[in-house]
């Protein structure tokens, strides 16, 4: 049980994919302007991470490893992720058109989001069991969503203070500085779960 608690704390706080490992920065910076788009992207990433882990673990353990084809894992994992992203894109387009429009180009970019690929590879490299892989994927996605939601709040405050910001720091520089500060705040969780 303590292994699962350690995985959860690490996935959400100490090894947060966006704020500690710097994976998934493209959607983090691109979609975090509004809270609703951040929540939507976070939910989409959670879904894709979980589904990808459900499929990639057995593919690796039952096909690639026994046939000594482990060198193909990255290609196989990307194909699985692409299938889930396409499925998710079709569902969101049909059921939630405003969210689909808000996410725009960033929804298909989940296919190349290194956080999603990173969690599937990390599950294998860290020697997690199937259950541990699912917990890691779920809570890594929750950590990604948490980072998106927190940063959307910070970003709205930065945008509101644009008048007080020096001209050279307005826009992207202020956003990157805010992201760095949020990232540094998560360094305080470094001793948890050890």
CSV table of C-alpha atoms in Angstrom, one decimal:
chain,number,residue,atom,x,y,z
A,1,UNK,CA,0.0,0.0,0.0
A,2,UNK,CA,2.8,2.4,0.8
A,3,UNK,CA,4.2,1.9,-2.7
A,4,UNK,CA,0.9,3.2,-4.2
A,5,UNK,CA,1.0,6.2,-1.9
A,6,UNK,CA,4.6,6.9,-2.9
A,7,UNK,CA,3.6,6.7,-6.6
A,8,UNK,CA,0.6,9.0,-6.1
A,9,UNK,CA,2.7,11.7,-4.2
A,10,UNK,CA,5.5,11.5,-6.8
A,11,UNK,CA,3.1,11.6,-9.8
A,12,UNK,CA,1.1,14.6,-8.6
A,13,UNK,CA,3.7,16.7,-6.6
A,14,UNK,CA,7.4,15.7,-6.5
A,15,UNK,CA,7.7,14.4,-10.1
A,16,UNK,CA,5.0,16.4,-11.8
A,17,UNK,CA,5.5,16.0,-15.5
A,18,UNK,CA,5.0,19.6,-16.3
A,19,UNK,CA,6.6,21.4,-13.4
A,20,UNK,CA,9.4,19.0,-12.5
A,21,UNK,CA,10.2,17.1,-15.7
A,22,UNK,CA,9.1,19.8,-18.1
A,23,UNK,CA,7.2,17.4,-20.3
A,24,UNK,CA,4.1,18.7,-22.0
A,25,UNK,CA,5.1,22.3,-22.0
A,26,UNK,CA,3.4,23.1,-25.4
A,27,UNK,CA,-0.1,22.5,-24.2
A,28,UNK,CA,0.8,23.9,-20.7
A,29,UNK,CA,1.7,27.3,-22.2
A,30,UNK,CA,-0.7,27.2,-25.1
A,31,UNK,CA,-4.0,26.2,-23.5
A,32,UNK,CA,-3.6,27.7,-20.0
A,33,UNK,CA,-5.1,31.1,-20.8
A,34,UNK,CA,-8.6,30.2,-19.7
A,35,UNK,CA,-9.7,27.9,-16.8
A,36,UNK,CA,-12.3,26.0,-18.9
A,37,UNK,CA,-9.7,25.1,-21.6
A,38,UNK,CA,-7.2,24.1,-18.9
A,39,UNK,CA,-9.7,21.8,-17.3
A,40,UNK,CA,-10.7,20.3,-20.7
A,41,UNK,CA,-7.1,19.7,-21.7
A,42,UNK,CA,-6.3,18.2,-18.2
A,43,UNK,CA,-9.3,15.8,-18.5
A,44,UNK,CA,-8.2,14.9,-22.1
A,45,UNK,CA,-4.6,14.2,-20.9
A,46,UNK,CA,-5.9,12.1,-18.0
A,47,UNK,CA,-8.0,10.0,-20.3
A,48,UNK,CA,-5.3,9.5,-22.9
A,49,UNK,CA,-2.6,8.7,-20.2
A,50,UNK,CA,-4.8,6.1,-18.5
A,51,UNK,CA,-6.0,4.5,-21.7
A,52,UNK,CA,-2.5,4.4,-23.2
A,53,UNK,CA,-1.1,2.8,-20.1
A,54,UNK,CA,-3.9,0.2,-20.1
A,55,UNK,CA,-2.9,-0.8,-23.6
A,56,UNK,CA,0.8,-0.3,-23.7
A,57,UNK,CA,1.7,-2.3,-20.7
A,58,UNK,CA,0.2,-5.6,-22.0
A,59,UNK,CA,1.6,-4.8,-25.5
A,60,UNK,CA,5.1,-4.5,-24.0
A,61,UNK,CA,4.8,-7.4,-21.6
A,62,UNK,CA,2.9,-9.9,-23.8
A,63,UNK,CA,4.2,-9.1,-27.3
A,64,UNK,CA,7.3,-6.9,-27.5
A,65,UNK,CA,9.3,-8.4,-24.6
A,66,UNK,CA,8.6,-12.1,-25.4
A,67,UNK,CA,9.5,-11.6,-29.0
A,68,UNK,CA,12.6,-9.6,-28.2
A,69,UNK,CA,11.2,-6.5,-30.0
A,70,UNK,CA,11.6,-4.1,-27.1
A,71,UNK,CA,13.4,-1.6,-29.4
A,72,UNK,CA,10.0,-1.0,-31.0
A,73,UNK,CA,8.3,0.2,-27.8
A,74,UNK,CA,8.4,3.9,-28.6
A,75,UNK,CA,6.9,3.4,-32.1
A,76,UNK,CA,4.2,1.0,-30.7
A,77,UNK,CA,3.4,3.3,-27.8
A,78,UNK,CA,3.1,6.4,-30.1
A,79,UNK,CA,0.7,4.4,-32.3
A,80,UNK,CA,-1.5,3.5,-29.3
A,81,UNK,CA,-1.5,7.1,-28.1
A,82,UNK,CA,-2.4,8.3,-31.6
A,83,UNK,CA,-5.4,6.0,-31.7
A,84,UNK,CA,-6.7,7.2,-28.3
A,85,UNK,CA,-6.2,10.9,-29.3
A,86,UNK,CA,-8.1,10.4,-32.5
A,87,UNK,CA,-10.9,8.7,-30.6
A,88,UNK,CA,-11.0,11.5,-28.0
A,89,UNK,CA,-11.0,14.2,-30.7
A,90,UNK,CA,-14.0,12.6,-32.5
A,91,UNK,CA,-15.9,12.3,-29.2
A,92,UNK,CA,-15.2,15.9,-28.1
A,93,UNK,CA,-16.0,17.3,-31.5
A,94,UNK,CA,-19.4,15.5,-31.5
A,95,UNK,CA,-20.4,16.0,-27.8
A,96,UNK,CA,-18.6,19.3,-26.8
A,97,UNK,CA,-18.1,21.6,-29.8
A,98,UNK,CA,-17.2,24.7,-27.7
A,99,UNK,CA,-14.4,22.7,-25.9
A,100,UNK,CA,-13.3,21.3,-29.3
A,101,UNK,CA,-13.0,24.8,-30.6
A,102,UNK,CA,-11.2,26.1,-27.5
A,103,UNK,CA,-8.6,23.4,-27.5
A,104,UNK,CA,-8.0,23.9,-31.3
A,105,UNK,CA,-4.7,22.6,-32.5
A,106,UNK,CA,-3.6,21.5,-29.0
A,107,UNK,CA,-6.0,18.5,-28.9
A,108,UNK,CA,-4.2,16.6,-31.8
A,109,UNK,CA,-0.9,17.7,-30.2
A,110,UNK,CA,-1.7,15.3,-27.3
A,111,UNK,CA,-0.4,12.6,-29.7
A,112,UNK,CA,3.0,14.1,-29.6
A,113,UNK,CA,2.7,15.3,-25.9
A,114,UNK,CA,5.9,13.9,-24.4
A,115,UNK,CA,4.1,13.6,-21.0
A,116,UNK,CA,1.8,11.0,-22.4
A,117,UNK,CA,4.6,9.0,-24.0
A,118,UNK,CA,6.7,9.6,-20.9
A,119,UNK,CA,4.3,8.0,-18.5
A,120,UNK,CA,4.0,4.9,-20.7
A,121,UNK,CA,7.7,4.5,-20.9
A,122,UNK,CA,8.3,5.4,-17.3
A,123,UNK,CA,5.9,2.6,-16.3
A,124,UNK,CA,8.1,0.1,-18.0
A,125,UNK,CA,11.5,1.6,-17.0
A,126,UNK,CA,10.5,1.9,-13.3
A,127,UNK,CA,9.4,-1.7,-13.2
A,128,UNK,CA,5.8,-1.0,-12.2
A,129,UNK,CA,3.2,-3.7,-12.2
A,130,UNK,CA,0.1,-3.3,-14.2
A,131,UNK,CA,-1.8,-1.9,-11.2
A,132,UNK,CA,1.0,0.5,-10.3
A,133,UNK,CA,1.2,1.6,-14.0
A,134,UNK,CA,-2.5,2.5,-13.9
A,135,UNK,CA,-2.1,4.4,-10.7
A,136,UNK,CA,0.9,6.2,-12.0
A,137,UNK,CA,-0.9,7.1,-15.3
A,138,UNK,CA,-4.0,8.3,-13.5
A,139,UNK,CA,-2.2,10.5,-11.0
A,140,UNK,CA,0.4,11.7,-13.5
A,141,UNK,CA,-2.6,13.0,-15.5
A,142,UNK,CA,-4.1,14.5,-12.4
A,143,UNK,CA,-0.8,16.2,-11.7
A,144,UNK,CA,-0.7,17.5,-15.3
A,145,UNK,CA,-4.3,18.8,-14.9
A,146,UNK,CA,-3.4,20.4,-11.5
A,147,UNK,CA,-0.5,22.2,-13.1
A,148,UNK,CA,-2.7,23.4,-15.9
A,149,UNK,CA,-5.4,24.7,-13.6
A,150,UNK,CA,-3.0,26.4,-11.2
A,151,UNK,CA,-1.2,28.0,-14.0
A,152,UNK,CA,-4.4,29.3,-15.6
A,153,UNK,CA,-5.1,31.1,-12.4
A,154,UNK,CA,-1.6,32.6,-12.2
A,155,UNK,CA,-1.7,33.5,-15.9
A,156,UNK,CA,-5.0,35.4,-15.5
A,157,UNK,CA,-3.5,37.4,-12.7
A,158,UNK,CA,-0.4,38.1,-14.9
A,159,UNK,CA,-2.6,39.2,-17.8
A,160,UNK,CA,-4.7,41.4,-15.5
A,161,UNK,CA,-1.5,43.2,-14.3
A,162,UNK,CA,-0.2,43.9,-17.8
A,163,UNK,CA,-0.5,47.7,-17.2
A,164,UNK,CA,1.9,47.4,-14.3
A,165,UNK,CA,4.3,45.1,-16.1
A,166,UNK,CA,7.3,46.7,-17.9
A,167,UNK,CA,6.9,46.7,-21.6
A,168,UNK,CA,9.7,44.3,-22.3
A,169,UNK,CA,8.2,41.7,-20.0
A,170,UNK,CA,4.6,41.8,-21.3
A,171,UNK,CA,3.2,38.7,-23.1
A,172,UNK,CA,5.4,35.7,-23.5
A,173,UNK,CA,8.2,36.8,-21.2
A,174,UNK,CA,5.8,37.4,-18.3
A,175,UNK,CA,4.2,34.0,-19.0
A,176,UNK,CA,7.5,32.2,-18.9
A,177,UNK,CA,8.6,33.9,-15.7
A,178,UNK,CA,5.3,33.0,-14.1
A,179,UNK,CA,5.7,29.4,-15.2
A,180,UNK,CA,9.2,29.3,-13.7
A,181,UNK,CA,7.9,30.6,-10.4
A,182,UNK,CA,5.1,28.0,-10.3
A,183,UNK,CA,7.6,25.3,-11.2
A,184,UNK,CA,9.9,26.4,-8.4
A,185,UNK,CA,7.0,26.4,-5.9
A,186,UNK,CA,6.6,22.6,-6.6
A,187,UNK,CA,10.3,22.1,-5.6
A,188,UNK,CA,9.1,22.5,-2.0
A,189,UNK,CA,7.4,19.1,-2.3
A,190,UNK,CA,10.8,17.5,-3.0
A,191,UNK,CA,11.1,15.6,0.3
A,192,UNK,CA,7.6,14.0,0.3
A,193,UNK,CA,7.1,10.4,-0.4
A,194,UNK,CA,10.6,9.2,0.4
